[in-house]
Amino acid sequence: MYDRILVPTDGSDGTRAAVEHAIDLATTYDAALHVVYVVDTDVGLDASIPGTLDALEEAGEDAVDEVIRQAEAAGVDAVEGVVARGTPHEAVLEYADEHDVDLVVMGTHGRTGLDRYLLGSVTEKIVRLSDAPVLTVRMPAESPDESS
């Protein structure tokens, strides 16, 4: 059913559940897993400050490498990762199109209120604009034991 699965990551705990789902699906369907991290260049970064983009790209490489390690440990045979630059939803959609992705697996974030209304979320934009199906995975709620 799926040959190529894409999981965007931002390296946060919020993407953990989506990564686990993507790895499980890649294992189940013997699919290639693609991992992408996007350095958001539209947030007003001061690229003139030495090392700004380098530091963000290094964080992206660490996040991608972690997902690759998890996938390989789970037995996923084909794993590919990349750090891209640009507007996150545009970069993810471009990657999905260029690699003929069959499924995008993404975490949702609990952003609500005015922030969400004005900005929209990366996940919502990808759900609306992707040619491939998008599986959204909610971040698990904290248990009472974890919040203390």
PDB file of N, CA, C and O in Angstrom, residues 34-86:
ATOM      1  N   HIS A  34      11.379   8.363   4.675  1.00  0.00           N
ATOM      2  CA  HIS A  34      12.059   9.622   4.398  1.00  0.00           C
ATOM      3  C   HIS A  34      11.824  10.540   5.588  1.00  0.00           C
ATOM      4  O   HIS A  34      10.699  10.651   6.076  1.00  0.00           O
ATOM      5  N   VAL A  35      12.888  11.205   6.016  1.00  0.00           N
ATOM      6  CA  VAL A  35      12.825  12.111   7.164  1.00  0.00           C
ATOM      7  C   VAL A  35      13.296  13.476   6.700  1.00  0.00           C
ATOM      8  O   VAL A  35      14.350  13.587   6.063  1.00  0.00           O
ATOM      9  N   VAL A  36      12.530  14.513   7.011  1.00  0.00           N
ATOM     10  CA  VAL A  36      12.934  15.861   6.625  1.00  0.00           C
ATOM     11  C   VAL A  36      12.785  16.811   7.808  1.00  0.00           C
ATOM     12  O   VAL A  36      11.826  16.730   8.569  1.00  0.00           O
ATOM     13  N   TYR A  37      13.780  17.658   7.947  1.00  0.00           N
ATOM     14  CA  TYR A  37      13.785  18.744   8.930  1.00  0.00           C
ATOM     15  C   TYR A  37      13.959  20.019   8.122  1.00  0.00           C
ATOM     16  O   TYR A  37      14.834  20.090   7.262  1.00  0.00           O
ATOM     17  N   VAL A  38      13.132  21.021   8.401  1.00  0.00           N
ATOM     18  CA  VAL A  38      13.219  22.267   7.639  1.00  0.00           C
ATOM     19  C   VAL A  38      13.670  23.398   8.541  1.00  0.00           C
ATOM     20  O   VAL A  38      13.041  23.679   9.563  1.00  0.00           O
ATOM     21  N   VAL A  39      14.774  24.030   8.156  1.00  0.00           N
ATOM     22  CA  VAL A  39      15.222  25.255   8.819  1.00  0.00           C
ATOM     23  C   VAL A  39      14.360  26.372   8.251  1.00  0.00           C
ATOM     24  O   VAL A  39      14.428  26.670   7.059  1.00  0.00           O
ATOM     25  N   ASP A  40      13.518  26.946   9.085  1.00  0.00           N
ATOM     26  CA  ASP A  40      12.565  27.969   8.670  1.00  0.00           C
ATOM     27  C   ASP A  40      13.294  29.287   8.443  1.00  0.00           C
ATOM     28  O   ASP A  40      13.679  29.970   9.386  1.00  0.00           O
ATOM     29  N   THR A  41      13.472  29.628   7.187  1.00  0.00           N
ATOM     30  CA  THR A  41      14.189  30.865   6.852  1.00  0.00           C
ATOM     31  C   THR A  41      13.248  32.065   6.773  1.00  0.00           C
ATOM     32  O   THR A  41      13.700  33.172   6.476  1.00  0.00           O
ATOM     33  N   ASP A  42      11.972  31.857   7.062  1.00  0.00           N
ATOM     34  CA  ASP A  42      10.997  32.954   7.001  1.00  0.00           C
ATOM     35  C   ASP A  42      10.676  33.546   8.369  1.00  0.00           C
ATOM     36  O   ASP A  42       9.715  34.282   8.504  1.00  0.00           O
ATOM     37  N   VAL A  43      11.459  33.227   9.374  1.00  0.00           N
ATOM     38  CA  VAL A  43      11.152  33.717  10.714  1.00  0.00           C
ATOM     39  C   VAL A  43      12.001  34.911  11.106  1.00  0.00           C
ATOM     40  O   VAL A  43      12.092  35.252  12.271  1.00  0.00           O
ATOM     41  N   GLY A  44      12.622  35.551  10.146  1.00  0.00           N
ATOM     42  CA  GLY A  44      13.399  36.748  10.443  1.00  0.00           C
ATOM     43  C   GLY A  44      14.744  36.449  11.072  1.00  0.00           C
ATOM     44  O   GLY A  44      15.227  37.228  11.888  1.00  0.00           O
ATOM     45  N   LEU A  45      15.347  35.335  10.688  1.00  0.00           N
ATOM     46  CA  LEU A  45      16.677  35.014  11.207  1.00  0.00           C
ATOM     47  C   LEU A  45      17.679  36.042  10.727  1.00  0.00           C
ATOM     48  O   LEU A  45      17.625  36.482   9.583  1.00  0.00           O
ATOM     49  N   ASP A  46      18.573  36.408  11.585  1.00  0.00           N
ATOM     50  CA  ASP A  46      19.638  37.311  11.192  1.00  0.00           C
ATOM     51  C   ASP A  46      20.809  36.462  10.726  1.00  0.00           C
ATOM     52  O   ASP A  46      21.653  36.039  11.520  1.00  0.00           O
ATOM     53  N   ALA A  47      20.823  36.191   9.422  1.00  0.00           N
ATOM     54  CA  ALA A  47      21.855  35.331   8.847  1.00  0.00           C
ATOM     55  C   ALA A  47      23.238  35.981   8.909  1.00  0.00           C
ATOM     56  O   ALA A  47      24.241  35.323   8.665  1.00  0.00           O
ATOM     57  N   SER A  48      23.280  37.272   9.249  1.00  0.00           N
ATOM     58  CA  SER A  48      24.584  37.931   9.339  1.00  0.00           C
ATOM     59  C   SER A  48      25.303  37.554  10.632  1.00  0.00           C
ATOM     60  O   SER A  48      26.509  37.767  10.755  1.00  0.00           O
ATOM     61  N   ILE A  49      24.585  37.030  11.611  1.00  0.00           N
ATOM     62  CA  ILE A  49      25.226  36.586  12.851  1.00  0.00           C
ATOM     63  C   ILE A  49      25.916  35.263  12.547  1.00  0.00           C
ATOM     64  O   ILE A  49      25.264  34.299  12.130  1.00  0.00           O
ATOM     65  N   PRO A  50      27.229  35.231  12.723  1.00  0.00           N
ATOM     66  CA  PRO A  50      27.978  34.020  12.369  1.00  0.00           C
ATOM     67  C   PRO A  50      27.439  32.785  13.092  1.00  0.00           C
ATOM     68  O   PRO A  50      27.169  32.811  14.286  1.00  0.00           O
ATOM     69  N   GLY A  51      27.233  31.741  12.315  1.00  0.00           N
ATOM     70  CA  GLY A  51      26.849  30.463  12.880  1.00  0.00           C
ATOM     71  C   GLY A  51      25.363  30.263  13.094  1.00  0.00           C
ATOM     72  O   GLY A  51      24.946  29.176  13.499  1.00  0.00           O
ATOM     73  N   THR A  52      24.538  31.269  12.808  1.00  0.00           N
ATOM     74  CA  THR A  52      23.095  31.136  13.061  1.00  0.00           C
ATOM     75  C   THR A  52      22.508  29.975  12.268  1.00  0.00           C
ATOM     76  O   THR A  52      21.925  29.055  12.840  1.00  0.00           O
ATOM     77  N   LEU A  53      22.645  30.026  10.958  1.00  0.00           N
ATOM     78  CA  LEU A  53      22.090  28.958  10.129  1.00  0.00           C
ATOM     79  C   LEU A  53      22.811  27.643  10.369  1.00  0.00           C
ATOM     80  O   LEU A  53      22.194  26.577  10.351  1.00  0.00           O
ATOM     81  N   ASP A  54      24.117  27.718  10.606  1.00  0.00           N
ATOM     82  CA  ASP A  54      24.877  26.496  10.875  1.00  0.00           C
ATOM     83  C   ASP A  54      24.348  25.792  12.120  1.00  0.00           C
ATOM     84  O   ASP A  54      24.200  24.568  12.135  1.00  0.00           O
ATOM     85  N   ALA A  55      24.055  26.556  13.160  1.00  0.00           N
ATOM     86  CA  ALA A  55      23.545  25.966  14.402  1.00  0.00           C
ATOM     87  C   ALA A  55      22.177  25.333  14.181  1.00  0.00           C
ATOM     88  O   ALA A  55      21.902  24.242  14.691  1.00  0.00           O
ATOM     89  N   LEU A  56      21.320  25.999  13.419  1.00  0.00           N
ATOM     90  CA  LEU A  56      19.998  25.441  13.137  1.00  0.00           C
ATOM     91  C   LEU A  56      20.097  24.190  12.266  1.00  0.00           C
ATOM     92  O   LEU A  56      19.372  23.215  12.489  1.00  0.00           O
ATOM     93  N   GLU A  57      20.989  24.214  11.303  1.00  0.00           N
ATOM     94  CA  GLU A  57      21.170  23.031  10.460  1.00  0.00           C
ATOM     95  C   GLU A  57      21.762  21.872  11.255  1.00  0.00           C
ATOM     96  O   GLU A  57      21.392  20.717  11.052  1.00  0.00           O
ATOM     97  N   GLU A  58      22.654  22.183  12.185  1.00  0.00           N
ATOM     98  CA  GLU A  58      23.224  21.126  13.032  1.00  0.00           C
ATOM     99  C   GLU A  58      22.132  20.498  13.902  1.00  0.00           C
ATOM    100  O   GLU A  58      22.079  19.274  14.061  1.00  0.00           O
ATOM    101  N   ALA A  59      21.251  21.319  14.452  1.00  0.00           N
ATOM    102  CA  ALA A  59      20.134  20.790  15.239  1.00  0.00           C
ATOM    103  C   ALA A  59      19.245  19.913  14.359  1.00  0.00           C
ATOM    104  O   ALA A  59      18.761  18.858  14.791  1.00  0.00           O
ATOM    105  N   GLY A  60      19.043  20.328  13.125  1.00  0.00           N
ATOM    106  CA  GLY A  60      18.256  19.540  12.178  1.00  0.00           C
ATOM    107  C   GLY A  60      18.905  18.210  11.858  1.00  0.00           C
ATOM    108  O   GLY A  60      18.240  17.171  11.808  1.00  0.00           O
ATOM    109  N   GLU A  61      20.218  18.231  11.655  1.00  0.00           N
ATOM    110  CA  GLU A  61      20.934  16.985  11.379  1.00  0.00           C
ATOM    111  C   GLU A  61      20.841  16.035  12.562  1.00  0.00           C
ATOM    112  O   GLU A  61      20.657  14.823  12.381  1.00  0.00           O
ATOM    113  N   ASP A  62      20.934  16.570  13.772  1.00  0.00           N
ATOM    114  CA  ASP A  62      20.798  15.735  14.970  1.00  0.00           C
ATOM    115  C   ASP A  62      19.403  15.105  15.029  1.00  0.00           C
ATOM    116  O   ASP A  62      19.262  13.917  15.337  1.00  0.00           O
ATOM    117  N   ALA A  63      18.373  15.897  14.736  1.00  0.00           N
ATOM    118  CA  ALA A  63      16.996  15.388  14.774  1.00  0.00           C
ATOM    119  C   ALA A  63      16.786  14.304  13.716  1.00  0.00           C
ATOM    120  O   ALA A  63      16.199  13.254  13.996  1.00  0.00           O
ATOM    121  N   VAL A  64      17.278  14.545  12.511  1.00  0.00           N
ATOM    122  CA  VAL A  64      17.143  13.566  11.428  1.00  0.00           C
ATOM    123  C   VAL A  64      17.920  12.295  11.765  1.00  0.00           C
ATOM    124  O   VAL A  64      17.409  11.179  11.601  1.00  0.00           O
ATOM    125  N   ASP A  65      19.135  12.443  12.267  1.00  0.00           N
ATOM    126  CA  ASP A  65      19.959  11.279  12.625  1.00  0.00           C
ATOM    127  C   ASP A  65      19.287  10.436  13.702  1.00  0.00           C
ATOM    128  O   ASP A  65      19.357   9.207  13.661  1.00  0.00           O
ATOM    129  N   GLU A  66      18.626  11.076  14.652  1.00  0.00           N
ATOM    130  CA  GLU A  66      17.933  10.336  15.714  1.00  0.00           C
ATOM    131  C   GLU A  66      16.798   9.488  15.141  1.00  0.00           C
ATOM    132  O   GLU A  66      16.628   8.328  15.513  1.00  0.00           O
ATOM    133  N   VAL A  67      16.030  10.049  14.223  1.00  0.00           N
ATOM    134  CA  VAL A  67      14.945   9.291  13.604  1.00  0.00           C
ATOM    135  C   VAL A  67      15.516   8.143  12.775  1.00  0.00           C
ATOM    136  O   VAL A  67      14.996   7.021  12.812  1.00  0.00           O
ATOM    137  N   ILE A  68      16.593   8.396  12.059  1.00  0.00           N
ATOM    138  CA  ILE A  68      17.224   7.338  11.266  1.00  0.00           C
ATOM    139  C   ILE A  68      17.695   6.202  12.173  1.00  0.00           C
ATOM    140  O   ILE A  68      17.472   5.025  11.876  1.00  0.00           O
ATOM    141  N   ARG A  69      18.312   6.545  13.301  1.00  0.00           N
ATOM    142  CA  ARG A  69      18.758   5.506  14.254  1.00  0.00           C
ATOM    143  C   ARG A  69      17.579   4.679  14.745  1.00  0.00           C
ATOM    144  O   ARG A  69      17.645   3.448  14.809  1.00  0.00           O
ATOM    145  N   GLN A  70      16.484   5.353  15.100  1.00  0.00           N
ATOM    146  CA  GLN A  70      15.292   4.637  15.581  1.00  0.00           C
ATOM    147  C   GLN A  70      14.736   3.710  14.502  1.00  0.00           C
ATOM    148  O   GLN A  70      14.355   2.568  14.785  1.00  0.00           O
ATOM    149  N   ALA A  71      14.669   4.203  13.270  1.00  0.00           N
ATOM    150  CA  ALA A  71      14.123   3.405  12.176  1.00  0.00           C
ATOM    151  C   ALA A  71      15.001   2.186  11.884  1.00  0.00           C
ATOM    152  O   ALA A  71      14.486   1.076  11.706  1.00  0.00           O
ATOM    153  N   GLU A  72      16.295   2.402  11.843  1.00  0.00           N
ATOM    154  CA  GLU A  72      17.198   1.279  11.581  1.00  0.00           C
ATOM    155  C   GLU A  72      17.127   0.248  12.700  1.00  0.00           C
ATOM    156  O   GLU A  72      17.134  -0.955  12.442  1.00  0.00           O
ATOM    157  N   ALA A  73      17.012   0.701  13.946  1.00  0.00           N
ATOM    158  CA  ALA A  73      16.894  -0.212  15.085  1.00  0.00           C
ATOM    159  C   ALA A  73      15.595  -1.015  15.007  1.00  0.00           C
ATOM    160  O   ALA A  73      15.538  -2.158  15.481  1.00  0.00           O
ATOM    161  N   ALA A  74      14.564  -0.438  14.395  1.00  0.00           N
ATOM    162  CA  ALA A  74      13.281  -1.129  14.251  1.00  0.00           C
ATOM    163  C   ALA A  74      13.244  -2.038  13.031  1.00  0.00           C
ATOM    164  O   ALA A  74      12.250  -2.731  12.801  1.00  0.00           O
ATOM    165  N   GLY A  75      14.308  -2.009  12.229  1.00  0.00           N
ATOM    166  CA  GLY A  75      14.382  -2.889  11.076  1.00  0.00           C
ATOM    167  C   GLY A  75      13.951  -2.286   9.758  1.00  0.00           C
ATOM    168  O   GLY A  75      13.742  -3.015   8.779  1.00  0.00           O
ATOM    169  N   VAL A  76      13.814  -0.975   9.694  1.00  0.00           N
ATOM    170  CA  VAL A  76      13.480  -0.336   8.421  1.00  0.00           C
ATOM    171  C   VAL A  76      14.740  -0.373   7.551  1.00  0.00           C
ATOM    172  O   VAL A  76      15.799   0.111   7.954  1.00  0.00           O
ATOM    173  N   ASP A  77      14.616  -0.981   6.371  1.00  0.00           N
ATOM    174  CA  ASP A  77      15.780  -1.185   5.514  1.00  0.00           C
ATOM    175  C   ASP A  77      16.227   0.069   4.773  1.00  0.00           C
ATOM    176  O   ASP A  77      17.416   0.300   4.605  1.00  0.00           O
ATOM    177  N   ALA A  78      15.274   0.846   4.292  1.00  0.00           N
ATOM    178  CA  ALA A  78      15.608   2.025   3.492  1.00  0.00           C
ATOM    179  C   ALA A  78      15.180   3.282   4.236  1.00  0.00           C
ATOM    180  O   ALA A  78      13.990   3.538   4.399  1.00  0.00           O
ATOM    181  N   VAL A  79      16.163   4.051   4.684  1.00  0.00           N
ATOM    182  CA  VAL A  79      15.882   5.293   5.398  1.00  0.00           C
ATOM    183  C   VAL A  79      16.731   6.393   4.780  1.00  0.00           C
ATOM    184  O   VAL A  79      17.929   6.217   4.566  1.00  0.00           O
ATOM    185  N   GLU A  80      16.096   7.508   4.501  1.00  0.00           N
ATOM    186  CA  GLU A  80      16.785   8.647   3.892  1.00  0.00           C
ATOM    187  C   GLU A  80      16.394   9.900   4.661  1.00  0.00           C
ATOM    188  O   GLU A  80      15.227  10.084   4.997  1.00  0.00           O
ATOM    189  N   GLY A  81      17.361  10.752   4.957  1.00  0.00           N
ATOM    190  CA  GLY A  81      17.071  11.970   5.692  1.00  0.00           C
ATOM    191  C   GLY A  81      17.723  13.179   5.074  1.00  0.00           C
ATOM    192  O   GLY A  81      18.775  13.073   4.447  1.00  0.00           O
ATOM    193  N   VAL A  82      17.087  14.329   5.267  1.00  0.00           N
ATOM    194  CA  VAL A  82      17.611  15.563   4.702  1.00  0.00           C
ATOM    195  C   VAL A  82      17.227  16.747   5.589  1.00  0.00           C
ATOM    196  O   VAL A  82      16.188  16.732   6.244  1.00  0.00           O
ATOM    197  N   VAL A  83      18.100  17.743   5.601  1.00  0.00           N
ATOM    198  CA  VAL A  83      17.809  19.024   6.230  1.00  0.00           C
ATOM    199  C   VAL A  83      17.641  20.024   5.097  1.00  0.00           C
ATOM    200  O   VAL A  83      18.528  20.175   4.260  1.00  0.00           O
ATOM    201  N   ALA A  84      16.471  20.661   5.059  1.00  0.00           N
ATOM    202  CA  ALA A  84      16.169  21.624   4.004  1.00  0.00           C
ATOM    203  C   ALA A  84      16.047  23.010   4.613  1.00  0.00           C
ATOM    204  O   ALA A  84      15.949  23.162   5.826  1.00  0.00           O
ATOM    205  N   ARG A  85      16.041  24.007   3.751  1.00  0.00           N
ATOM    206  CA  ARG A  85      15.818  25.396   4.163  1.00  0.00           C
ATOM    207  C   ARG A  85      14.598  25.931   3.438  1.00  0.00           C
ATOM    208  O   ARG A  85      14.357  25.585   2.291  1.00  0.00           O
ATOM    209  N   GLY A  86      13.861  26.808   4.112  1.00  0.00           N
ATOM    210  CA  GLY A  86      12.731  27.443   3.454  1.00  0.00           C
ATOM    211  C   GLY A  86      11.551  27.587   4.376  1.00  0.00           C
ATOM    212  O   GLY A  86      11.669  27.530   5.598  1.00  0.00           O
TER     213      GLY A  86
END
